[in-house]
CSV table of C-alpha atoms in Angstrom, one decimal:
chain,number,residue,atom,x,y,z
F,1,UNK,CA,5.9,-7.3,3.4
F,2,UNK,CA,8.4,-9.9,2.3
F,3,UNK,CA,11.0,-8.6,4.9
F,4,UNK,CA,8.3,-8.5,7.6
F,5,UNK,CA,7.1,-12.1,7.0
F,6,UNK,CA,10.7,-13.4,7.3
F,7,UNK,CA,11.0,-11.9,10.9
F,8,UNK,CA,10.2,-14.3,13.7
F,9,UNK,CA,6.8,-14.0,15.4
F,10,UNK,CA,8.1,-12.7,18.7
F,11,UNK,CA,9.9,-9.9,16.9
F,12,UNK,CA,6.7,-9.1,15.1
F,13,UNK,CA,4.9,-8.8,18.4
F,14,UNK,CA,7.8,-6.7,19.8
F,15,UNK,CA,7.1,-4.2,17.0
F,16,UNK,CA,3.3,-4.5,16.9
F,17,UNK,CA,2.6,-4.1,20.6
F,18,UNK,CA,4.2,-0.7,21.1
F,19,UNK,CA,2.8,0.4,17.7
F,20,UNK,CA,-0.8,-0.5,18.9
F,21,UNK,CA,-0.2,1.3,22.2
F,22,UNK,CA,1.1,4.4,20.4
F,23,UNK,CA,-1.9,4.5,18.0
F,24,UNK,CA,-4.3,4.1,21.0
F,25,UNK,CA,-2.7,7.0,22.8
F,26,UNK,CA,-2.8,9.2,19.7
F,27,UNK,CA,-6.5,8.4,19.1
F,28,UNK,CA,-7.3,9.2,22.8
F,29,UNK,CA,-5.5,12.5,22.5
F,30,UNK,CA,-7.3,13.3,19.3
F,31,UNK,CA,-10.6,12.3,20.8
F,32,UNK,CA,-10.1,14.7,23.8
F,33,UNK,CA,-8.9,17.5,21.5
F,34,UNK,CA,-11.9,17.2,19.2
F,35,UNK,CA,-14.3,17.0,22.1
F,36,UNK,CA,-12.9,20.2,23.6
F,37,UNK,CA,-12.9,21.9,20.1
F,38,UNK,CA,-16.6,21.2,19.6
F,39,UNK,CA,-17.5,23.0,22.9
F,40,UNK,CA,-20.5,20.7,23.2
F,41,UNK,CA,-22.2,19.8,26.5
F,42,UNK,CA,-24.7,17.4,25.0
F,43,UNK,CA,-25.1,13.9,26.3
F,44,UNK,CA,-23.7,12.4,23.1
F,45,UNK,CA,-20.8,14.9,22.8
F,46,UNK,CA,-18.2,12.2,23.4
F,47,UNK,CA,-19.8,9.9,20.8
F,48,UNK,CA,-19.8,12.7,18.2
F,49,UNK,CA,-16.2,13.5,18.8
F,50,UNK,CA,-15.1,9.9,18.7
F,51,UNK,CA,-16.9,9.3,15.5
F,52,UNK,CA,-15.1,12.3,14.0
F,53,UNK,CA,-11.8,10.9,15.0
F,54,UNK,CA,-12.3,7.3,14.0
F,55,UNK,CA,-13.9,8.0,10.7
F,56,UNK,CA,-11.3,10.6,9.8
F,57,UNK,CA,-8.4,8.3,10.6
F,58,UNK,CA,-10.0,5.2,9.0
F,59,UNK,CA,-10.8,7.1,5.7
F,60,UNK,CA,-7.6,9.0,5.3
F,61,UNK,CA,-5.0,6.6,6.8
F,62,UNK,CA,-6.9,3.5,5.9
F,63,UNK,CA,-6.9,4.2,2.2
F,64,UNK,CA,-3.2,5.2,2.2
F,65,UNK,CA,-2.3,1.8,3.9
F,66,UNK,CA,-4.8,-0.6,2.5
F,67,UNK,CA,-4.8,0.3,-1.1
F,68,UNK,CA,-1.0,-0.2,-1.8
F,69,UNK,CA,-1.2,-3.5,0.2
F,70,UNK,CA,-4.1,-4.7,-1.9
F,71,UNK,CA,-2.4,-3.5,-5.1
F,72,UNK,CA,0.7,-5.5,-4.3
F,73,UNK,CA,-1.3,-8.6,-3.4
F,74,UNK,CA,-3.3,-8.4,-6.6
F,75,UNK,CA,-0.1,-8.4,-8.6
F,76,UNK,CA,1.1,-11.4,-6.6
F,77,UNK,CA,-2.1,-13.4,-7.4
F,78,UNK,CA,-1.7,-12.5,-11.1
F,79,UNK,CA,1.9,-13.7,-11.2
F,80,UNK,CA,0.8,-17.0,-9.6
F,81,UNK,CA,-2.0,-17.3,-12.2
F,82,UNK,CA,0.3,-16.8,-15.1
F,83,UNK,CA,2.8,-19.3,-13.7
F,84,UNK,CA,0.0,-21.9,-13.2
F,85,UNK,CA,0.6,-22.1,-9.5
F,86,UNK,CA,-3.1,-21.6,-8.5
F,87,UNK,CA,-5.1,-24.8,-7.7
F,88,UNK,CA,-7.5,-26.1,-10.3
F,89,UNK,CA,-10.5,-25.2,-8.2
F,90,UNK,CA,-9.5,-21.5,-8.4
F,91,UNK,CA,-9.1,-21.1,-4.7
F,92,UNK,CA,-7.1,-18.1,-3.8
F,93,UNK,CA,-4.5,-18.0,-1.0
F,94,UNK,CA,-5.5,-16.1,2.1
F,95,UNK,CA,-4.3,-12.5,2.0
F,96,UNK,CA,-0.9,-12.1,3.6
F,97,UNK,CA,-0.3,-15.9,3.8
F,98,UNK,CA,2.5,-15.7,1.2
F,99,UNK,CA,5.4,-13.4,0.5
F,100,UNK,CA,4.4,-11.0,-2.2
F,101,UNK,CA,7.1,-9.4,-4.4
F,102,UNK,CA,6.8,-5.7,-5.1
F,103,UNK,CA,4.4,-4.6,-7.8
F,104,UNK,CA,6.1,-3.7,-11.1
F,105,UNK,CA,7.1,-0.1,-11.5
F,106,UNK,CA,4.7,1.7,-13.9
F,107,UNK,CA,5.4,4.9,-15.7
F,108,UNK,CA,1.8,6.3,-15.5
F,109,UNK,CA,0.9,8.8,-18.2
F,110,UNK,CA,-0.6,12.0,-16.9
F,111,UNK,CA,-4.2,11.2,-17.7
F,112,UNK,CA,-4.0,8.1,-15.5
F,113,UNK,CA,-2.3,10.1,-12.7
F,114,UNK,CA,-5.0,12.7,-12.9
F,115,UNK,CA,-7.7,10.0,-12.8
F,116,UNK,CA,-6.1,8.3,-9.8
F,117,UNK,CA,-5.8,11.6,-8.0
F,118,UNK,CA,-9.4,12.5,-8.6
F,119,UNK,CA,-10.5,9.0,-7.6
F,120,UNK,CA,-8.7,9.3,-4.2
F,121,UNK,CA,-10.0,12.9,-3.6
F,122,UNK,CA,-13.6,12.2,-4.5
F,123,UNK,CA,-13.7,9.0,-2.6
F,124,UNK,CA,-12.3,10.5,0.6
F,125,UNK,CA,-14.7,13.4,0.3
F,126,UNK,CA,-17.7,11.1,-0.2
F,127,UNK,CA,-16.8,8.8,2.6
F,128,UNK,CA,-16.2,11.7,5.1
F,129,UNK,CA,-19.4,13.3,4.0
F,130,UNK,CA,-21.4,10.1,4.5
F,131,UNK,CA,-19.9,8.6,7.7
F,132,UNK,CA,-18.4,11.5,9.6
F,133,UNK,CA,-21.6,13.3,10.7
F,134,UNK,CA,-22.8,11.5,13.8
F,135,UNK,CA,-26.4,11.9,12.8
F,136,UNK,CA,-25.7,9.9,9.7
F,137,UNK,CA,-24.4,7.0,11.8
F,138,UNK,CA,-27.5,7.1,14.0
F,139,UNK,CA,-29.7,7.2,10.9
F,140,UNK,CA,-27.9,4.1,9.5
F,141,UNK,CA,-28.3,2.2,12.8
F,142,UNK,CA,-32.0,3.2,12.9
F,143,UNK,CA,-32.5,2.1,9.3
F,144,UNK,CA,-30.9,-1.3,9.9
F,145,UNK,CA,-32.9,-1.8,13.0
F,146,UNK,CA,-36.2,-0.7,11.4
F,147,UNK,CA,-35.9,-2.8,8.2
F,148,UNK,CA,-34.5,-6.0,9.8
F,149,UNK,CA,-36.1,-8.8,11.8
F,150,UNK,CA,-33.2,-9.3,14.2
F,151,UNK,CA,-29.4,-9.1,14.6
F,152,UNK,CA,-28.7,-11.7,11.9
F,153,UNK,CA,-31.0,-10.0,9.5
F,154,UNK,CA,-29.5,-6.6,10.3
F,155,UNK,CA,-26.1,-8.1,9.5
F,156,UNK,CA,-27.3,-9.4,6.1
F,157,UNK,CA,-28.9,-6.1,5.3
F,158,UNK,CA,-25.6,-4.3,6.3
F,159,UNK,CA,-23.7,-6.7,4.1
F,160,UNK,CA,-26.0,-5.9,1.2
F,161,UNK,CA,-25.7,-2.2,1.6
F,162,UNK,CA,-22.0,-1.8,2.6
F,163,UNK,CA,-20.5,-4.7,0.5
F,164,UNK,CA,-22.6,-5.9,-2.4
F,165,UNK,CA,-23.9,-2.5,-3.5
F,166,UNK,CA,-20.5,-0.8,-3.4
F,167,UNK,CA,-19.0,-3.9,-5.1
F,168,UNK,CA,-21.5,-3.7,-8.0
F,169,UNK,CA,-21.0,0.0,-8.4
F,170,UNK,CA,-17.2,-0.4,-8.4
F,171,UNK,CA,-17.4,-3.3,-11.0
F,172,UNK,CA,-19.6,-1.2,-13.3
F,173,UNK,CA,-17.3,1.9,-13.0
F,174,UNK,CA,-14.1,-0.2,-13.6
F,175,UNK,CA,-15.7,-1.9,-16.6
F,176,UNK,CA,-16.7,1.4,-18.1
F,177,UNK,CA,-13.2,2.9,-17.6
F,178,UNK,CA,-11.3,-0.1,-19.1
F,179,UNK,CA,-13.9,-1.4,-21.7
F,180,UNK,CA,-12.5,0.5,-24.7
F,181,UNK,CA,-8.8,-0.5,-24.1
F,182,UNK,CA,-9.9,-4.1,-23.3
F,183,UNK,CA,-11.7,-4.4,-26.6
F,184,UNK,CA,-8.6,-3.1,-28.4
F,185,UNK,CA,-6.4,-5.5,-26.5
F,186,UNK,CA,-8.6,-8.4,-27.5
F,187,UNK,CA,-8.4,-7.3,-31.1
F,188,UNK,CA,-4.6,-7.3,-30.9
F,189,UNK,CA,-4.3,-3.5,-31.4
F,190,UNK,CA,-2.3,-2.7,-28.2
F,191,UNK,CA,1.4,-2.6,-28.0
F,192,UNK,CA,3.2,-4.5,-25.3
F,193,UNK,CA,3.5,-1.3,-23.2
F,194,UNK,CA,-0.1,-0.4,-23.7
F,195,UNK,CA,-1.1,-4.0,-22.6
F,196,UNK,CA,1.0,-3.7,-19.5
F,197,UNK,CA,-0.5,-0.3,-18.8
F,198,UNK,CA,-4.1,-1.7,-19.1
F,199,UNK,CA,-3.2,-4.6,-16.8
F,200,UNK,CA,-1.7,-2.2,-14.3
F,201,UNK,CA,-4.7,0.2,-14.5
F,202,UNK,CA,-7.2,-2.7,-14.0
F,203,UNK,CA,-5.2,-4.0,-11.1
F,204,UNK,CA,-5.0,-0.5,-9.6
F,205,UNK,CA,-8.8,0.1,-10.0
F,206,UNK,CA,-9.8,-3.3,-8.5
F,207,UNK,CA,-7.4,-3.0,-5.6
F,208,UNK,CA,-8.7,0.6,-5.0
F,209,UNK,CA,-12.2,-0.7,-5.1
F,210,UNK,CA,-11.4,-3.4,-2.6
F,211,UNK,CA,-9.7,-0.9,-0.3
F,212,UNK,CA,-12.7,1.4,-0.5
F,213,UNK,CA,-15.1,-1.5,0.5
F,214,UNK,CA,-12.9,-2.4,3.4
F,215,UNK,CA,-12.8,1.3,4.6
F,216,UNK,CA,-16.6,1.5,4.2
F,217,UNK,CA,-17.0,-1.6,6.4
F,218,UNK,CA,-14.7,-0.2,9.0
F,219,UNK,CA,-16.5,3.1,9.1
F,220,UNK,CA,-19.8,1.4,9.5
F,221,UNK,CA,-18.4,-0.9,12.2
F,222,UNK,CA,-17.0,2.0,14.1
F,223,UNK,CA,-20.2,4.0,13.9
F,224,UNK,CA,-22.2,0.9,14.9
F,225,UNK,CA,-20.1,0.4,18.0
F,226,UNK,CA,-20.3,4.1,18.9
F,227,UNK,CA,-24.1,4.4,18.5
F,228,UNK,CA,-24.6,1.1,20.4
F,229,UNK,CA,-22.4,1.7,23.4
F,230,UNK,CA,-21.9,5.4,23.8
F,231,UNK,CA,-25.5,6.8,23.8
């Protein structure tokens, strides 16, 4: 990120524009391939295939890209907090507005590696199971339409379901996973390495939770566009 931010804006666009075009072409090819693979002649066959492609890409590639970026940014904010560089009102700099140094290298013990692997695997499986079936996307759109009084109300309800609810669940899970070590740290029973490991694990979990919430929003947004304009 630091090298990218030092590059002039026109060079950034010179890289981004072909990259966006390439991604668009790849998605179109995947869409056509999935549509042919499904052998469906239904009226919504194109919508079904597009939902498969977009949700699959968002969940798998999205987590791989967003989580490391959020993890690095969380460490950047923590460094600024320790250095007393954050404003007194606690306002955080906008994501990507500053150059972030790489996150510290952590020698993760195998139980942590196993937990991280299971978290990724179970999260990807759950998101694909929930958002990939087209009937689930139509059911979500129908639910939001039925239980809201208009577009603004539907947006508030979607925010409650796809942001605040996952946020609360993530916060409870993270608290449960780190509570014991946090109590030991507060009692002064952790070594310097164990304290660093606890901080890294907490940062990893919160950044992973943030990445998951972003992916959930993107999957919902993609499904909402497909069900609204392709049926």
